Amino acid sequence: MIDQALAKQVLVIINSLIEEAQSMYDCAVDRNFVQVETTARDMLNVLEAIYPIAIQIKEVIYYISAPISCENLLHTINRVLILVRTRSDKATSKIEFELIPILKDFYYDFYFFTSIFGDKEKEKHHYEEEYFLMNANPYIDRSIKNGQYKYDISILILAYNKLDYTKQCIESVLKFTPGYLNYELILIDNGSNDGTSQYFESLSPTKIFTLQKNSLNIMVSAVSRIIEGRYLLSVSNDVIVTENYLDNLINCIESDSKIAMVVPATPNISNLQTISAGYSTLEGMHAFAKANNISDSHRWEERTRLCNPLAFYRSDIFCSSQGIGAFDKYFIFGEFGDDAFALRVRRAGYKMILAKDCYCYHFGSITNKEAHTTENTLEKSRKLFIERYGVDAWSKGFCYDPQLIATLTVKSTGRANILGINSGFGSNPLKIITLHKEAGNEDVGLHLVTDDERYIPDLQALSNDVRYVPIITDGIFNNILFDFILLEGNVERVICESNNFNKLRNMLTRGGTLAICATNNNELQYLNMLNADKTIIEGNYCWLLWYSGRPTGE
């Protein structure tokens, strides 16, 4: 059990360090570097004094970042002292865009894990009243207020070792980012020891953010506080960007104020985010990307979640006090943070788009994933997600089923209506909309019904017609015929016990499709008696399809 009196004392000390850092920054702006040195040395003494306390507290709360925060702060302050004597023009930026953000993250991290985490009542109050303000980016808040951003785009390149990959990544960004854009280049070194820091210094970017000791927790939280662009482009160092990449991402995000996030198609990624491509060299990849990267709104695919080795965000949604929160420390192992972000996007009513008219290259698998298996962090993080949001991030509808989708035929003209019943997060119905859109038909209506009210906040981002019905009957949509009806959960109750099968078939247009997913033997045995037109067997579940306008069993 943490000593709360001690924790409060440490928070007071960290807050005083933030104030001292702000005073140091003011002195640097005024070129009073003598006072900068004096303040820096005082701060070093304080950090060295509280470092043993940080270690002591980490023995009780192992996921707190206090010791590594102290180590990184000591390194940053010593770098400030060196810059004051050698490159005083860079000292001010080091204080503003590295020292102060790390200190603010130190305070928040310490506060969250000593005072909030694990107490459900305090967590509820924190996320409702404190979370957004404590993690807000002051530059973006100021830009929202005055209506003017310093930059069009903040480009973040995130690196942890793998210098050869990092160089390829940065060279591609510098080559293919349009010169007409007003952008800042922020290079992030998350504890590399392979010369990455020296390479970054040689490039003279707008900002450099360096951690001596690797910490995803500190890096993401602190860096979200320093961007100043209207949009944020976050690029992992294992990505190579391509011709027209940024123009197409901008075209997409600016097409709809409800789009919060756009990612390109890339290879070597999960979540079905790639597209078919044939090449064997990087030169061939660039040729393919050049031909592919022609802006086409029909290839913009809304998703319920996205993986993000390269992602384009609206900064006001990502990191302002009015936004949805860039990073949630609740996910103590760093995993499922992207799923949590996607959920916050959906529940705030925003969209995420896979822009298939933008192709970039992702090497993939260059970082160490040992913790997934040796410490079972993936499963632990999955449980944290369920605790935090009440739903399983990997439950039905988190990604569409490619085997089902491959069997469907859509019409290129005329109104199409889709009904999703118990579709979880809704990925399969959403993918059917995409099929119509890619066929040139945007006259599509999506209707969603669920008997599990936990999914209502997520589904409402996908459709204006979402209904929670504890007992699903045929009388829900008496005046609509559907081209596609998908039943993806609780089949025994909806079909086997309620005798809704024929009623659902009668709700199909001529040529329409009823697709039902059986997830256990009882459901499958019952549905097999109904003479499906097509069966798709996949692992632990099975799709059965019926088509209207055909004799049963054809």
XYZ file of C-alpha atoms in Angstrom:
554
model
C 0.000 0.000 0.000
C 1.382 3.385 -0.993
C 1.996 6.018 1.694
C -0.415 8.743 0.537
C 1.264 11.445 2.618
C 4.579 10.656 0.952
C 2.944 10.564 -2.486
C 1.437 14.011 -1.942
C 4.822 15.380 -0.880
C 6.407 14.043 -4.053
C 3.644 15.594 -6.178
C 4.311 18.960 -4.533
C 7.999 18.581 -5.362
C 7.302 17.636 -8.995
C 4.958 20.606 -9.355
C 7.680 22.902 -8.009
C 10.072 21.422 -10.581
C 7.593 22.279 -13.343
C 7.468 25.855 -12.060
C 11.277 25.978 -11.910
C 11.509 24.674 -15.476
C 9.102 27.362 -16.656
C 11.236 29.974 -14.879
C 14.323 28.468 -16.518
C 12.647 28.768 -19.912
C 11.818 32.443 -19.289
C 15.445 33.093 -18.351
C 16.637 31.324 -21.505
C 14.324 33.451 -23.646
C 15.837 36.534 -21.972
C 19.309 35.004 -22.516
C 19.996 35.031 -18.790
C 21.962 31.819 -19.013
C 23.697 32.301 -15.670
C 20.321 31.930 -13.976
C 19.469 29.023 -16.280
C 22.551 27.173 -15.002
C 21.748 27.966 -11.375
C 18.174 26.734 -11.717
C 19.272 23.638 -13.614
C 21.707 22.633 -10.874
C 19.058 23.163 -8.212
C 16.715 20.907 -10.167
C 19.408 18.236 -10.478
C 19.830 18.230 -6.708
C 16.088 17.842 -6.155
C 15.781 14.996 -8.662
C 18.733 13.164 -7.152
C 17.082 13.521 -3.745
C 13.729 12.071 -4.816
C 15.185 9.329 -7.020
C 15.522 6.835 -4.119
C 11.910 7.576 -3.165
C 10.864 6.897 -6.764
C 12.596 3.508 -6.634
C 10.955 2.754 -3.299
C 7.501 3.551 -4.687
C 8.097 1.480 -7.817
C 8.653 -1.551 -5.588
C 5.019 -1.132 -4.546
C 3.610 0.098 -7.888
C 5.749 -1.658 -10.479
C 4.138 0.019 -13.518
C 4.804 3.597 -12.358
C 7.384 5.490 -14.439
C 8.902 7.519 -11.578
C 12.475 6.120 -11.580
C 12.881 6.203 -15.357
C 11.311 9.673 -15.410
C 13.981 10.849 -12.965
C 16.733 9.273 -15.059
C 15.488 10.891 -18.258
C 15.055 14.262 -16.556
C 18.581 14.156 -15.135
C 19.886 13.457 -18.636
C 17.818 16.248 -20.200
C 18.898 18.838 -17.619
C 22.551 17.899 -18.087
C 22.046 18.322 -21.841
C 20.584 21.775 -21.192
C 23.706 22.696 -19.217
C 25.910 21.576 -22.109
C 23.820 23.493 -24.653
C 23.930 26.655 -22.549
C 27.706 26.630 -22.950
C 27.978 25.322 -26.510
C 24.735 25.957 -28.427
C 22.708 28.423 -26.374
C 20.299 28.871 -29.288
C 19.147 25.262 -28.782
C 18.856 25.370 -25.004
C 15.528 27.195 -25.061
C 13.926 24.584 -27.309
C 15.334 21.777 -25.160
C 13.681 23.257 -22.091
C 10.343 24.017 -23.751
C 9.880 20.915 -25.869
C 11.622 18.235 -23.807
C 12.208 19.165 -20.174
C 8.812 20.688 -19.403
C 6.778 17.979 -21.213
C 8.660 15.175 -19.430
C 8.084 16.904 -16.092
C 4.373 17.281 -16.818
C 4.180 13.613 -17.726
C 6.117 12.765 -14.546
C 3.519 14.604 -12.490
C 0.549 13.039 -14.252
C 1.995 9.520 -14.226
C 2.826 9.763 -10.517
C -0.570 11.218 -9.673
C -2.494 8.652 -11.728
C -0.779 5.574 -10.316
C -0.510 6.702 -6.686
C -3.916 8.350 -6.373
C -6.303 7.049 -9.070
C -5.498 3.698 -10.672
C -7.317 0.750 -9.138
C -10.034 2.751 -7.375
C -13.092 2.567 -9.642
C -14.845 5.583 -8.128
C -11.729 7.731 -8.433
C -11.129 6.456 -11.961
C -14.648 7.434 -12.972
C -14.245 10.954 -11.587
C -10.772 11.283 -13.088
C -11.805 10.368 -16.621
C -14.858 12.613 -16.438
C -13.265 15.675 -14.811
C -9.441 15.594 -14.963
C -8.074 13.400 -17.727
C -8.490 15.747 -20.691
C -7.279 18.867 -18.885
C -4.255 17.171 -17.324
C -3.133 15.747 -20.683
C -4.021 18.688 -22.922
C -1.567 20.223 -25.365
C -1.379 23.968 -24.523
C -0.309 24.963 -28.040
C -3.303 23.274 -29.649
C -5.658 24.707 -27.029
C -4.305 28.168 -27.786
C -4.665 27.630 -31.531
C -8.280 26.525 -31.117
C -8.955 29.669 -29.116
C -7.363 32.122 -31.562
C -8.217 30.176 -34.725
C -4.642 30.058 -36.002
C -2.105 27.230 -35.972
C 1.648 27.769 -36.135
C 2.022 24.903 -38.616
C -0.241 23.121 -41.055
C 1.188 19.770 -40.006
C 3.364 18.368 -37.248
C 5.345 15.407 -38.584
C 6.573 13.083 -35.834
C 9.087 10.384 -36.643
C 9.432 7.860 -33.831
C 12.653 5.863 -33.499
C 14.108 3.303 -31.148
C 17.396 2.035 -32.612
C 17.315 0.474 -36.120
C 19.227 3.459 -37.522
C 19.287 2.115 -41.092
C 15.490 1.947 -41.116
C 15.268 5.390 -39.530
C 17.430 6.932 -42.243
C 15.307 5.415 -45.019
C 12.172 6.661 -43.309
C 13.377 10.234 -42.837
C 14.834 10.435 -46.338
C 11.476 9.403 -47.797
C 9.597 11.943 -45.668
C 11.924 14.750 -46.714
C 11.679 13.703 -50.370
C 7.930 13.191 -50.690
C 6.464 15.761 -48.293
C 5.280 18.699 -50.438
C 7.371 21.828 -50.086
C 4.336 24.092 -50.164
C 3.173 22.790 -46.782
C 4.093 24.659 -43.629
C 5.165 21.788 -41.419
C 7.360 21.121 -38.408
C 9.566 18.039 -38.296
C 9.820 16.498 -34.826
C 12.297 13.655 -34.397
C 11.735 11.383 -31.405
C 14.561 9.232 -30.029
C 13.077 6.813 -27.513
C 16.269 5.675 -25.809
C 18.348 4.569 -28.802
C 22.005 3.619 -28.371
C 23.008 3.156 -32.017
C 23.815 6.715 -33.088
C 20.220 7.782 -33.698
C 20.591 10.864 -31.487
C 23.687 12.062 -33.338
C 21.988 11.465 -36.679
C 18.984 13.513 -35.589
C 21.246 16.387 -34.513
C 22.892 16.397 -37.935
C 19.540 17.053 -39.631
C 18.608 20.210 -37.688
C 14.863 19.464 -37.578
C 12.320 21.788 -36.006
C 12.366 19.873 -32.719
C 14.240 16.927 -31.254
C 12.837 14.997 -28.314
C 15.228 12.551 -26.660
C 14.799 10.044 -23.883
C 17.977 8.502 -22.536
C 16.021 5.485 -21.287
C 13.382 3.863 -23.466
C 9.800 4.373 -22.292
C 6.770 4.212 -24.566
C 4.657 5.420 -21.647
C 6.645 8.641 -21.192
C 7.337 9.200 -24.875
C 3.770 9.130 -26.177
C 2.357 11.169 -23.315
C 5.088 13.812 -23.331
C 5.335 14.175 -27.106
C 1.587 14.725 -27.444
C 2.168 17.944 -25.483
C 4.606 19.543 -27.944
C 2.991 19.409 -31.384
C 1.796 22.709 -32.858
C 0.254 21.721 -36.201
C -3.393 21.668 -37.241
C -2.819 18.044 -38.230
C -0.472 15.449 -36.797
C 1.356 12.908 -38.946
C 2.894 10.174 -36.798
C 5.395 7.933 -38.586
C 7.179 4.900 -37.178
C 10.784 4.506 -38.268
C 9.947 1.228 -40.046
C 7.807 3.048 -42.631
C 8.758 4.473 -46.020
C 6.398 7.101 -47.408
C 5.729 7.525 -51.112
C 4.809 10.022 -53.804
C 1.545 11.916 -53.163
C 1.118 10.225 -49.796
C 0.421 13.374 -47.805
C -1.750 15.130 -50.387
C -4.058 12.119 -50.396
C -4.224 11.904 -46.602
C -5.055 15.614 -46.454
C -7.729 15.275 -49.151
C -9.356 12.520 -47.141
C -9.322 14.124 -43.705
C -10.500 17.485 -45.027
C -13.452 15.910 -46.843
C -15.407 15.479 -43.608
C -14.989 17.273 -40.285
C -16.030 14.043 -38.569
C -12.916 12.212 -39.769
C -10.484 12.103 -36.842
C -7.861 9.727 -38.207
C -6.645 8.439 -41.576
C -4.072 5.736 -42.273
C -2.672 4.539 -45.608
C -2.660 0.975 -46.842
C 0.624 -0.746 -46.013
C 2.034 -4.274 -46.224
C 3.138 -6.322 -43.209
C 0.313 -5.233 -40.966
C -2.640 -6.840 -39.240
C -6.302 -5.800 -39.300
C -6.679 -6.366 -43.068
C -5.180 -2.976 -43.896
C -3.154 -3.893 -46.962
C -4.079 -4.009 -50.633
C -2.988 -6.371 -53.381
C 0.379 -5.301 -54.768
C 3.027 -6.956 -56.896
C 6.660 -5.865 -56.529
C 9.923 -7.341 -55.264
C 12.125 -4.275 -54.731
C 11.776 -0.870 -53.106
C 12.013 0.678 -56.555
C 9.115 -1.492 -57.636
C 7.218 -0.501 -54.507
C 7.623 3.185 -55.325
C 6.432 2.576 -58.893
C 3.386 0.725 -57.587
C 2.656 3.461 -55.038
C 2.934 6.197 -57.663
C 0.337 4.458 -59.815
C -1.880 3.734 -56.820
C -1.698 7.109 -55.085
C -4.296 8.949 -57.138
C -6.877 10.557 -54.893
C -10.167 8.640 -55.077
C -12.862 9.059 -52.442
C -14.431 5.738 -53.451
C -11.388 4.050 -51.931
C -11.771 5.653 -48.517
C -12.935 2.886 -46.204
C -14.420 3.635 -42.800
C -13.217 1.241 -40.106
C -14.055 0.539 -36.479
C -10.362 0.401 -35.545
C -7.027 0.944 -37.247
C -3.424 -0.107 -36.702
C -1.177 2.881 -37.039
C 2.510 2.591 -38.034
C 1.684 5.762 -39.991
C -1.360 7.800 -39.010
C -2.771 11.235 -39.778
C -4.857 12.943 -37.080
C -6.753 16.119 -36.395
C -4.703 17.635 -33.579
C -7.694 19.204 -31.859
C -9.339 15.790 -31.537
C -6.102 14.002 -30.691
C -4.623 16.122 -27.933
C -6.584 19.245 -26.981
C -8.539 19.660 -23.757
C -11.655 19.424 -25.942
C -10.515 16.214 -27.642
C -10.649 12.528 -26.807
C -7.234 12.020 -25.220
C -4.100 10.913 -27.034
C -2.843 8.303 -24.591
C -4.401 6.463 -21.671
C -1.964 5.265 -19.010
C -4.553 2.777 -17.814
C -3.016 0.399 -20.366
C 0.098 -0.132 -18.312
C 1.856 -2.482 -20.747
C 1.431 -0.155 -23.723
C -0.745 -2.657 -25.603
C -4.373 -2.106 -26.620
C -3.773 1.636 -26.530
C -4.682 1.798 -30.227
C -7.902 -0.122 -29.556
C -8.717 2.240 -26.692
C -8.065 5.256 -28.906
C -10.324 3.796 -31.606
C -13.092 3.263 -29.080
C -12.812 6.871 -27.871
C -12.958 8.059 -31.486
C -16.123 6.057 -32.153
C -17.854 7.007 -28.945
C -17.167 10.681 -29.564
C -18.943 10.351 -32.922
C -15.871 10.562 -35.158
C -14.667 8.363 -38.016
C -11.485 6.458 -38.831
C -10.586 5.944 -42.483
C -8.321 3.500 -44.276
C -7.268 5.464 -47.361
C -6.482 2.826 -49.959
C -5.611 5.540 -52.469
C -2.489 6.063 -50.356
C 0.095 3.287 -50.229
C 3.211 3.405 -48.070
C 5.665 0.673 -47.138
C 5.829 -0.864 -43.667
C 8.700 -3.237 -42.946
C 7.016 -4.577 -39.818
C 8.316 -6.797 -37.029
C 11.525 -4.860 -36.380
C 10.743 -4.276 -32.707
C 10.979 -6.784 -29.898
C 7.705 -8.547 -29.122
C 9.056 -10.970 -26.492
C 6.862 -9.579 -23.701
C 3.795 -10.813 -25.563
C 4.760 -14.376 -24.756
C 7.187 -14.241 -21.809
C 5.013 -11.984 -19.644
C 1.630 -12.563 -21.308
C 1.172 -8.793 -21.527
C -1.197 -9.027 -24.481
C -3.779 -11.013 -22.546
C -3.284 -8.849 -19.456
C -3.872 -5.732 -21.547
C -6.961 -7.278 -23.098
C -8.387 -7.766 -19.608
C -7.553 -4.149 -18.757
C -9.539 -3.056 -21.809
C -12.562 -5.011 -20.615
C -12.220 -3.479 -17.145
C -11.928 0.021 -18.575
C -14.700 -0.053 -21.178
C -16.903 -3.039 -20.378
C -16.402 -4.716 -23.769
C -13.741 -6.976 -25.232
C -11.614 -5.165 -27.826
C -11.443 -8.409 -29.805
C -15.101 -9.335 -29.549
C -17.320 -9.755 -32.595
C -17.203 -7.003 -35.153
C -13.752 -5.648 -34.286
C -12.673 -6.540 -37.834
C -14.653 -7.769 -40.815
C -14.671 -11.389 -41.990
C -12.935 -11.558 -45.397
C -14.375 -15.004 -46.208
C -17.923 -13.766 -45.778
C -17.305 -10.504 -47.611
C -15.747 -12.332 -50.580
C -19.030 -14.158 -51.217
C -21.209 -11.044 -51.391
C -22.348 -9.275 -54.555
C -23.512 -5.679 -54.376
C -25.438 -3.524 -56.808
C -23.774 -0.497 -58.346
C -26.960 1.573 -58.597
C -30.166 1.990 -56.656
C -30.897 2.135 -52.962
C -29.335 -0.585 -50.823
C -30.323 -1.267 -47.221
C -28.239 -3.252 -44.747
C -29.456 -4.644 -41.434
C -26.914 -5.748 -38.860
C -28.275 -7.730 -35.917
C -25.935 -8.286 -32.971
C -22.971 -7.241 -35.115
C -20.780 -6.243 -32.162
C -18.661 -3.250 -33.163
C -20.194 -3.401 -36.645
C -17.260 -4.150 -38.951
C -19.101 -6.549 -41.279
C -22.051 -4.226 -42.065
C -19.586 -1.363 -42.422
C -17.522 -3.364 -44.911
C -20.630 -4.015 -47.016
C -21.090 -0.253 -47.256
C -17.503 -0.075 -48.529
C -18.251 -2.677 -51.219
C -21.103 -0.521 -52.497
C -18.976 2.616 -52.351
C -16.184 0.984 -54.336
C -18.795 -0.073 -56.909
C -19.823 3.573 -57.247
C -23.008 3.309 -55.186
C -23.218 5.612 -52.166
C -26.986 5.342 -51.739
C -26.733 2.896 -48.845
C -28.665 2.778 -45.593
C -27.254 1.071 -42.509
C -29.573 -0.096 -39.731
C -28.199 -1.729 -36.594
C -29.989 -3.653 -33.858
C -28.461 -5.256 -30.794
C -29.666 -6.979 -27.675
C -26.376 -6.055 -25.943
C -26.522 -2.404 -24.944
C -22.770 -2.254 -24.271
C -22.228 -1.793 -28.025
C -24.694 1.055 -28.507
C -22.140 3.907 -28.029
C -19.865 2.335 -30.665
C -22.590 1.598 -33.206
C -24.021 5.108 -33.010
C -20.886 6.392 -34.734
C -21.694 4.203 -37.761
C -25.402 4.833 -38.276
C -28.202 7.195 -37.359
C -30.495 4.194 -36.924
C -29.197 2.144 -34.002
C -31.566 0.333 -31.673
C -31.182 -1.567 -28.451
C -33.878 -4.238 -28.309
C -33.635 -6.772 -25.455
C -35.766 -9.293 -27.361
C -35.330 -9.033 -31.125
C -38.434 -9.689 -33.218
C -39.448 -9.252 -36.832
C -41.490 -6.150 -36.035
C -38.486 -3.848 -35.706
C -38.411 -2.711 -39.343
C -41.859 -3.283 -40.785
C -41.515 -0.771 -43.621
C -38.046 -1.613 -44.962
C -36.773 -4.385 -47.206
C -33.096 -5.206 -46.919
C -30.495 -6.242 -49.454
C -28.359 -7.728 -46.686
C -29.342 -8.985 -43.258
C -26.522 -10.155 -40.993
C -27.180 -11.966 -37.726
C -23.898 -12.341 -35.853
C -24.722 -13.170 -32.252
C -27.205 -14.769 -29.865
C -28.583 -16.863 -32.717
C -30.296 -19.375 -30.436
C -32.427 -16.660 -28.896
C -33.114 -14.700 -32.077
C -33.742 -17.631 -34.428
C -33.919 -20.961 -32.636
C -36.170 -19.859 -29.781
C -38.130 -17.048 -31.429
C -38.963 -18.567 -34.825
C -37.787 -15.434 -36.616
C -36.070 -17.170 -39.523
C -38.862 -16.978 -42.116
C -39.774 -13.512 -40.922
C -36.222 -12.316 -41.555
C -36.185 -13.933 -45.010
C -39.385 -12.094 -45.842
C -37.597 -8.828 -45.036
C -35.164 -9.366 -47.948
C -35.372 -7.684 -51.323
C -35.388 -10.007 -54.336
C -31.762 -11.072 -54.684
C -31.076 -10.153 -51.067
C -28.850 -12.137 -48.704
C -29.475 -13.369 -45.178
C -26.211 -14.366 -43.463
C -26.242 -15.979 -40.029
C -23.139 -16.802 -38.001
C -23.323 -19.981 -35.912
C -20.848 -20.032 -33.040
C -21.739 -23.330 -31.356
C -23.028 -26.792 -32.260
C -26.595 -26.135 -31.126
C -26.891 -23.145 -33.446
C -25.250 -24.983 -36.322
C -27.470 -28.054 -35.968
C -30.603 -25.934 -35.959
C -29.531 -23.785 -38.915
C -28.490 -26.829 -40.944
C -32.127 -27.933 -40.906
C -33.064 -24.707 -42.717
C -31.325 -25.642 -45.987
C -28.833 -22.837 -46.453
C -27.834 -21.879 -49.993
C -24.193 -21.547 -48.963
C -22.046 -22.507 -45.980
C -18.706 -20.985 -45.013
C -16.850 -22.937 -42.327
C -14.170 -21.011 -40.445
C -12.489 -22.340 -37.326
C -14.809 -22.001 -34.345
C -17.723 -20.550 -36.275
C -19.691 -21.041 -39.456
C -21.610 -18.698 -41.763
C -24.816 -19.912 -43.387
C -26.303 -17.857 -46.226
C -29.753 -17.784 -47.808
C -30.600 -15.848 -50.962
C -34.049 -14.551 -51.765
C -35.476 -15.225 -55.198
C -34.092 -18.785 -55.258
C -35.667 -22.065 -54.226
C -34.420 -23.075 -50.775
C -31.362 -25.298 -51.024
C -30.545 -24.360 -54.642
